[in-house]
Coordinates of C-alpha atoms and ligand atoms in Angstrom, one line a residue:
P1 CA -61.3 68.6 -12.3
E2 CA -58.3 70.4 -11.1
A3 CA -57.2 70.3 -7.5
I4 CA -55.0 72.7 -5.6
T5 CA -53.3 72.6 -2.2
V6 CA -54.5 75.1 0.4
A7 CA -51.0 76.6 0.6
E8 CA -50.8 77.1 -3.1
L9 CA -54.2 78.7 -3.2
A10 CA -53.2 81.1 -0.5
N11 CA -50.0 81.8 -2.3
R12 CA -51.8 82.6 -5.6
M13 CA -54.2 84.9 -3.8
A14 CA -51.4 86.5 -1.8
E15 CA -53.3 85.7 1.4
R16 CA -52.1 84.1 4.6
V17 CA -52.4 80.3 4.8
A18 CA -54.0 80.5 8.2
D19 CA -56.7 82.8 6.9
V20 CA -57.5 80.4 4.1
V21 CA -57.6 77.4 6.5
K22 CA -60.0 79.5 8.7
S23 CA -62.2 80.4 5.8
L24 CA -62.4 76.8 4.8
M25 CA -63.3 75.8 8.3
Q26 CA -66.1 78.3 8.3
S27 CA -67.4 76.6 5.2
G28 CA -67.3 73.3 7.0
I29 CA -64.1 72.0 5.4
M30 CA -61.3 70.8 7.5
A31 CA -58.0 71.0 5.6
T32 CA -54.4 71.5 6.5
Q33 CA -52.1 73.6 4.3
N34 CA -50.7 70.6 2.4
Q35 CA -54.1 69.1 1.6
S36 CA -55.7 69.5 -1.8
I37 CA -59.2 70.9 -2.3
D38 CA -61.2 70.7 -5.5
A39 CA -61.6 73.5 -8.1
D40 CA -65.2 74.3 -7.1
T41 CA -64.2 74.7 -3.4
A42 CA -61.2 76.8 -4.4
E43 CA -63.5 79.0 -6.5
L44 CA -65.8 79.6 -3.5
I45 CA -62.9 80.6 -1.3
I46 CA -61.4 82.8 -4.0
E47 CA -64.7 84.7 -4.2
E48 CA -64.9 84.8 -0.4
F49 CA -61.6 86.7 -0.4
G50 CA -62.9 89.1 -3.0
H51 CA -60.5 87.9 -5.8
R52 CA -61.2 87.1 -9.4
V53 CA -61.0 83.5 -10.6
T54 CA -58.3 83.3 -13.2
R55 CA -56.8 80.6 -15.4
V56 CA -55.3 77.9 -13.2
S57 CA -54.0 75.3 -15.7
D58 CA -52.3 74.8 -19.0
A59 CA -55.5 73.2 -20.2
D60 CA -57.4 76.5 -19.5
V61 CA -54.8 78.4 -21.5
E62 CA -55.1 75.9 -24.3
D63 CA -58.9 76.4 -24.3
V64 CA -58.5 80.1 -24.9
I65 CA -55.8 80.2 -27.5
K66 CA -56.7 77.0 -29.4
T67 CA -58.6 77.6 -32.6
A68 CA -60.5 75.1 -34.7
D69 CA -58.5 73.3 -37.3
D70 CA -58.5 75.1 -40.6
K71 CA -60.7 73.6 -43.3
P72 CA -58.8 72.7 -46.5
E73 CA -60.9 75.1 -48.5
D74 CA -59.9 78.0 -46.3
L75 CA -56.2 77.4 -46.9
R76 CA -54.2 79.7 -49.2
P77 CA -50.6 79.4 -50.4
R78 CA -48.1 81.3 -48.3
P79 CA -44.5 82.3 -48.9
P80 CA -41.7 80.1 -47.5
V81 CA -39.6 81.1 -44.5
I82 CA -35.9 80.7 -45.0
T83 CA -33.0 80.5 -42.5
I84 CA -29.4 80.7 -43.7
M85 CA -27.0 78.5 -41.7
G86 CA -23.4 77.4 -42.1
H87 CA -19.9 77.6 -40.6
V88 CA -18.5 80.9 -39.3
D89 CA -17.0 83.1 -42.1
H90 CA -18.5 81.0 -44.9
G91 CA -20.5 84.1 -45.9
K92 CA -24.0 83.9 -44.3
T93 CA -24.2 87.6 -43.4
S94 CA -22.7 88.6 -46.8
L95 CA -25.3 86.5 -48.6
L96 CA -28.2 87.8 -46.6
D97 CA -27.0 91.4 -47.2
R98 CA -26.5 90.8 -50.9
I99 CA -30.0 89.2 -51.4
R100 CA -31.5 92.1 -49.5
Q101 CA -29.6 94.8 -51.4
A102 CA -30.3 93.3 -54.8
N103 CA -34.0 93.2 -54.1
V104 CA -34.8 96.5 -52.5
T105 CA -37.6 98.2 -54.3
A106 CA -37.0 101.5 -56.1
G107 CA -39.1 103.6 -53.8
E108 CA -36.9 103.0 -50.8
A109 CA -34.8 106.0 -49.8
G110 CA -31.1 105.2 -50.6
G111 CA -32.0 101.5 -50.8
I112 CA -31.6 101.3 -47.0
T113 CA -34.0 98.8 -45.5
Q114 CA -34.9 99.1 -41.9
H115 CA -33.6 96.3 -39.8
I116 CA -36.4 94.3 -38.2
G117 CA -34.9 90.8 -38.1
A118 CA -36.6 89.4 -41.2
Y119 CA -37.4 90.6 -44.6
Q120 CA -39.2 89.6 -47.8
V121 CA -37.9 89.6 -51.4
Q122 CA -39.5 88.9 -54.7
T123 CA -37.7 86.6 -57.2
K124 CA -37.5 87.4 -60.9
G125 CA -40.2 84.8 -61.3
G126 CA -42.5 86.7 -59.0
D127 CA -42.4 84.5 -55.9
I128 CA -42.2 86.1 -52.5
L129 CA -39.7 84.7 -50.1
T130 CA -39.3 85.5 -46.4
F131 CA -35.8 85.5 -45.0
L132 CA -35.0 85.3 -41.3
D133 CA -32.2 87.7 -40.5
T134 CA -30.8 85.5 -37.7
P135 CA -28.0 83.4 -39.2
G136 CA -26.7 81.2 -36.5
H137 CA -27.5 78.0 -34.8
A138 CA -28.1 79.5 -31.4
A139 CA -31.2 81.3 -32.7
F140 CA -32.5 78.3 -34.5
T141 CA -32.0 76.0 -31.5
S142 CA -33.4 78.4 -29.0
M143 CA -36.5 79.1 -31.1
R144 CA -37.1 75.4 -31.5
S145 CA -36.6 74.7 -27.8
R146 CA -39.3 77.3 -27.1
G147 CA -41.7 75.5 -29.4
A148 CA -41.5 77.8 -32.4
Q149 CA -40.8 76.0 -35.6
V150 CA -40.4 79.0 -37.9
T151 CA -38.3 77.8 -40.7
D152 CA -39.5 76.0 -43.8
I153 CA -36.2 75.8 -45.7
V154 CA -32.6 75.9 -44.6
V155 CA -30.0 77.4 -46.9
L156 CA -26.7 75.7 -46.0
V157 CA -23.8 78.0 -46.9
V158 CA -20.5 76.3 -47.5
A159 CA -17.5 78.2 -48.6
A160 CA -15.9 76.7 -51.7
D161 CA -12.4 77.4 -50.4
D162 CA -13.0 75.7 -47.1
A163 CA -15.6 72.9 -47.6
V164 CA -17.4 71.2 -44.8
M165 CA -16.5 72.4 -41.3
P166 CA -17.8 71.6 -37.8
Q167 CA -20.6 74.1 -37.8
T168 CA -21.6 72.9 -41.3
V169 CA -22.2 69.5 -39.8
E170 CA -24.1 71.1 -36.9
A171 CA -26.3 72.9 -39.3
I172 CA -27.0 69.7 -41.3
N173 CA -28.0 68.0 -38.0
H174 CA -30.3 70.9 -37.0
A175 CA -32.1 70.8 -40.3
K176 CA -32.5 67.0 -40.2
A177 CA -33.7 67.1 -36.6
A178 CA -36.3 69.7 -37.5
G179 CA -37.3 67.9 -40.7
V180 CA -36.6 70.9 -42.8
P181 CA -35.3 70.6 -46.4
M182 CA -32.0 72.0 -47.3
I183 CA -30.5 73.8 -50.2
V184 CA -26.8 74.0 -50.5
A185 CA -25.3 77.4 -51.5
I186 CA -21.6 76.8 -52.4
N187 CA -20.3 80.3 -51.7
K188 CA -17.1 82.3 -52.6
I189 CA -17.1 80.7 -56.0
D190 CA -15.2 83.8 -57.2
K191 CA -12.1 82.8 -55.3
P192 CA -9.3 81.3 -57.3
S193 CA -8.9 78.6 -54.6
A194 CA -12.6 77.6 -54.9
N195 CA -13.1 73.9 -55.1
P196 CA -16.9 73.1 -55.3
T197 CA -16.3 69.5 -56.0
K198 CA -14.6 69.0 -52.6
V199 CA -17.7 70.6 -51.0
R200 CA -20.0 68.1 -52.8
T201 CA -17.9 65.1 -51.9
D202 CA -17.5 66.3 -48.3
L203 CA -21.2 66.6 -48.0
L204 CA -21.7 62.9 -49.1
Q205 CA -20.0 61.8 -45.9
H206 CA -22.8 63.5 -44.0
E207 CA -25.5 61.9 -46.1
V208 CA -26.3 65.1 -48.0
V209 CA -26.4 64.1 -51.6
V210 CA -26.6 67.1 -53.9
E211 CA -28.1 67.1 -57.4
Q212 CA -24.7 67.3 -59.0
M213 CA -24.0 64.0 -57.3
S214 CA -27.3 62.5 -58.5
G215 CA -29.0 63.2 -55.2
D216 CA -32.1 65.3 -54.6
V217 CA -30.7 68.2 -52.5
Q218 CA -30.4 71.3 -54.7
D219 CA -27.0 72.9 -54.9
V220 CA -26.1 76.3 -56.4
E221 CA -22.7 77.9 -56.8
V222 CA -22.8 81.5 -55.6
S223 CA -20.7 84.5 -54.8
A224 CA -22.0 87.0 -52.2
H225 CA -19.3 89.3 -53.6
T226 CA -20.0 89.4 -57.3
G227 CA -23.7 88.4 -57.1
Q228 CA -23.1 85.3 -59.3
G229 CA -25.7 82.6 -58.9
L230 CA -28.0 84.6 -56.6
D231 CA -31.0 84.6 -58.9
E232 CA -30.5 80.8 -59.3
L233 CA -30.4 80.4 -55.6
L234 CA -33.7 82.3 -55.2
E235 CA -35.3 80.2 -57.9
A236 CA -34.0 77.0 -56.2
I237 CA -35.7 78.2 -53.0
A238 CA -38.9 79.0 -54.9
L239 CA -38.9 75.6 -56.4
Q240 CA -38.3 73.8 -53.1
A241 CA -41.2 75.9 -51.6
E242 CA -43.5 74.8 -54.4
L243 CA -42.8 71.2 -53.5
L244 CA -43.7 71.9 -49.9
E245 CA -47.1 73.3 -50.8
L246 CA -47.0 75.7 -47.9
K247 CA -50.5 76.9 -46.9
A248 CA -52.2 78.9 -44.2
N249 CA -55.6 80.4 -43.5
P250 CA -55.4 84.2 -43.7
D251 CA -59.0 84.6 -42.4
R252 CA -58.7 83.8 -38.7
A253 CA -57.2 85.1 -35.5
A254 CA -53.4 85.4 -35.9
E255 CA -50.8 83.1 -34.5
G256 CA -47.1 84.0 -34.8
A257 CA -43.6 83.7 -33.4
V258 CA -41.3 86.3 -32.0
I259 CA -38.1 86.6 -34.1
E260 CA -36.6 89.3 -31.9
A261 CA -37.7 91.8 -29.3
Q262 CA -36.2 94.7 -27.4
L263 CA -37.1 97.7 -25.3
D264 CA -37.0 100.7 -27.5
V265 CA -36.3 104.0 -25.8
G266 CA -38.8 106.0 -27.8
R267 CA -41.4 103.3 -28.6
G268 CA -41.4 101.0 -25.6
P269 CA -41.3 97.2 -26.0
V270 CA -41.1 96.2 -29.7
A271 CA -41.3 92.7 -31.1
T272 CA -40.7 91.5 -34.6
V273 CA -43.3 88.8 -35.1
L274 CA -43.5 86.3 -38.0
V275 CA -47.1 85.7 -38.6
Q276 CA -47.5 82.0 -39.1
N277 CA -51.3 81.6 -39.5
G278 CA -54.2 84.1 -39.7
T279 CA -53.9 87.8 -40.1
L280 CA -52.6 90.1 -37.4
K281 CA -54.4 93.5 -37.4
Q282 CA -54.1 96.8 -35.8
G283 CA -56.3 96.8 -32.6
D284 CA -55.9 93.0 -32.1
I285 CA -55.6 91.9 -28.5
F286 CA -52.9 89.3 -27.9
V287 CA -50.9 87.3 -25.5
V288 CA -47.2 86.6 -26.3
G289 CA -45.3 84.4 -23.9
E290 CA -45.6 86.0 -20.5
Q291 CA -46.6 89.4 -22.0
Y292 CA -49.8 90.7 -23.5
G293 CA -50.9 93.8 -25.4
K294 CA -53.1 95.4 -28.0
V295 CA -51.6 96.1 -31.5
R296 CA -51.0 99.9 -31.5
A297 CA -49.1 99.8 -34.8
L298 CA -47.6 97.3 -37.3
I299 CA -44.5 98.2 -39.2
N300 CA -43.2 96.1 -42.1
D301 CA -39.6 95.3 -43.2
K302 CA -39.5 98.5 -45.3
G303 CA -40.3 100.7 -42.3
E304 CA -43.8 101.4 -43.4
R305 CA -46.9 101.3 -41.2
V306 CA -49.3 98.6 -42.3
A307 CA -52.9 97.9 -41.1
E308 CA -52.4 94.1 -41.1
A309 CA -50.0 91.3 -41.8
G310 CA -50.9 87.9 -43.1
P311 CA -49.1 84.4 -43.1
S312 CA -45.3 84.4 -43.5
V313 CA -45.2 88.2 -43.2
P314 CA -42.7 89.6 -40.6
V315 CA -43.8 92.8 -38.8
E316 CA -42.8 94.9 -35.9
V317 CA -45.5 95.0 -33.3
L318 CA -46.0 98.0 -31.0
G319 CA -48.4 98.0 -28.0
L320 CA -46.8 95.4 -25.7
N321 CA -46.9 95.6 -21.9
G322 CA -43.5 94.1 -21.6
T323 CA -40.7 92.6 -23.7
P324 CA -41.2 89.0 -24.8
E325 CA -38.4 86.6 -25.8
A326 CA -37.3 85.3 -29.2
G327 CA -39.3 82.1 -29.9
D328 CA -42.3 83.2 -27.8
V329 CA -45.6 82.4 -29.5
L330 CA -48.2 85.1 -30.1
N331 CA -51.9 84.4 -30.0
V332 CA -54.7 86.8 -30.6
T333 CA -57.4 86.5 -27.9
S334 CA -60.9 87.9 -27.8
T335 CA -60.7 89.9 -24.6
E336 CA -57.9 91.8 -22.8
A337 CA -58.8 89.9 -19.6
Q338 CA -58.0 86.6 -21.2
A339 CA -54.7 87.8 -22.6
R340 CA -53.7 89.3 -19.2
E341 CA -54.7 86.1 -17.3
I342 CA -52.8 83.8 -19.6
A343 CA -49.7 86.1 -19.4
E344 CA -49.9 86.2 -15.6
Y345 CA -50.5 82.5 -15.4
R346 CA -47.4 81.8 -17.5
A347 CA -45.3 84.3 -15.6
H348 CA -46.4 82.6 -12.3
A349 CA -45.7 79.1 -13.7
A350 CA -42.3 80.1 -14.9
K351 CA -41.5 81.6 -11.5
E352 CA -42.5 78.4 -9.7
K353 CA -40.4 76.4 -12.1
R354 CA -37.4 78.5 -11.4
A355 CA -38.0 78.2 -7.7
A356 CA -38.3 74.5 -7.9
A357 CA -35.1 74.3 -9.9
G358 CA -33.5 76.4 -7.2
A359 CA -34.8 74.2 -4.5
A360 CA -33.5 71.0 -6.3
T361 CA -30.1 72.5 -6.6
T362 CA -30.0 73.4 -2.9
L363 CA -31.0 69.8 -2.0
E364 CA -28.4 68.4 -4.3
Q365 CA -25.8 70.6 -2.8
L366 CA -26.8 69.5 0.7
M367 CA -26.6 65.8 -0.4
K368 CA -23.2 66.4 -1.8
K369 CA -22.0 67.9 1.5
A370 CA -23.4 65.1 3.6
Ligands
GDP401 P1 -20.5 84.6 -41.8 O1 -19.6 84.5 -40.6 O2 -20.9 83.3 -42.3 O3 -21.7 85.5 -41.6 O4 -19.6 85.2 -42.9 P2 -19.4 86.7 -43.5 O5 -20.6 87.1 -44.3 O6 -19.2 87.6 -42.3 O7 -18.2 86.6 -44.4 C1 -16.9 86.2 -43.9 C2 -15.8 86.7 -44.8 O8 -15.9 86.1 -46.1 C3 -15.9 88.2 -45.0 O9 -14.6 88.8 -45.1 C4 -16.6 88.4 -46.4 O10 -16.2 89.5 -47.1 C5 -16.0 87.1 -47.1 N1 -17.0 86.6 -48.1 C6 -18.3 86.3 -48.0 N2 -18.8 85.9 -49.1 C7 -17.8 85.9 -50.0 C8 -17.7 85.6 -51.5 O11 -18.7 85.2 -52.1 N3 -16.5 85.8 -52.0 C9 -15.4 86.2 -51.4 N4 -14.3 86.3 -52.0 N5 -15.4 86.5 -50.1 C10 -16.6 86.4 -49.4
MG402 MG1 -22.2 86.6 -39.9

């Protein structure tokens, strides 16, 4: 069982240490502030002070948010989630925009899709693909460092007139470290100075062997400007996704990752969440990082209100008590008390960690001076 020092217990209850020591003494326990007491004793004291017993460890949190492993027969195919990476100015944004524009459905007013940080398109072959609208290595790295592995496939954009550059190499390393398969999009093929062969040979030096070089990494020549090769690129992604046999269980409590979040003047805290397993529904109670809430509304990438969102679907979530951070994991819980306790526990743990880091720095500075 868990143990806690008297000082820490007092701190968490926001009571004076001396009062806690006194209360322990009255129960026949002699303990100084730095001594540890067991969880049962702590619980007695907490009740004595008229407080509620809340989550006290990571294991407790795990107990609440962990769900049973999905049975194979409950798993259904889900769309792939794609991130576009590559060197600056090689055309990531242009490519994302072009894919989005070419695939907006007829019903959308003026073809303008609301920006929610991710969107879905349908290929000519009928496959649904989810694109994360966050090109850039910083987003990828920060998400991964927060424990969110959101990408199934990386599209590596390399400009045919520039070939492999430092951030191209960085992107290759990110994809390899994450164990995510890559598809090479050789962009700007419309330019007279385009040299796709140089791109392919450059990539060889980084152990990326494309199909044209008899390897197994798909490569497609594209132009974000003319639209050339875009259908082929989408089909290449769909093919890669098929090989991955991506599956999820839509019939369970949702789990997802925050793609982006902000405080909206009119609507309060809003988070774009990529549902990774289960189905998120209006009215669901959830904890997300150090925040919690109850789903007041879900809005899809077309700006429409939806009642629910299944695996690989990005949605805006309204009904948060605060603004979470990109990469935070969302879990649906059964009660609001659970969600709040976990959020509070995490916020407290994060605060302690920062304080400890601060103390360590101070100590280091003192040592340096001495
Ligand atoms: P990012 O930094 O990777 O997001 O690159 P951008 O999408 O901002 O593109 C950088 C520049 O390259 C812009 O001036 C684009 O207009 C241009 N560009 C992007 N794709 C193409 C393309 O396929 N052909 C040509 N000729 N120019 C392109
Ligand atoms: Mg860009």
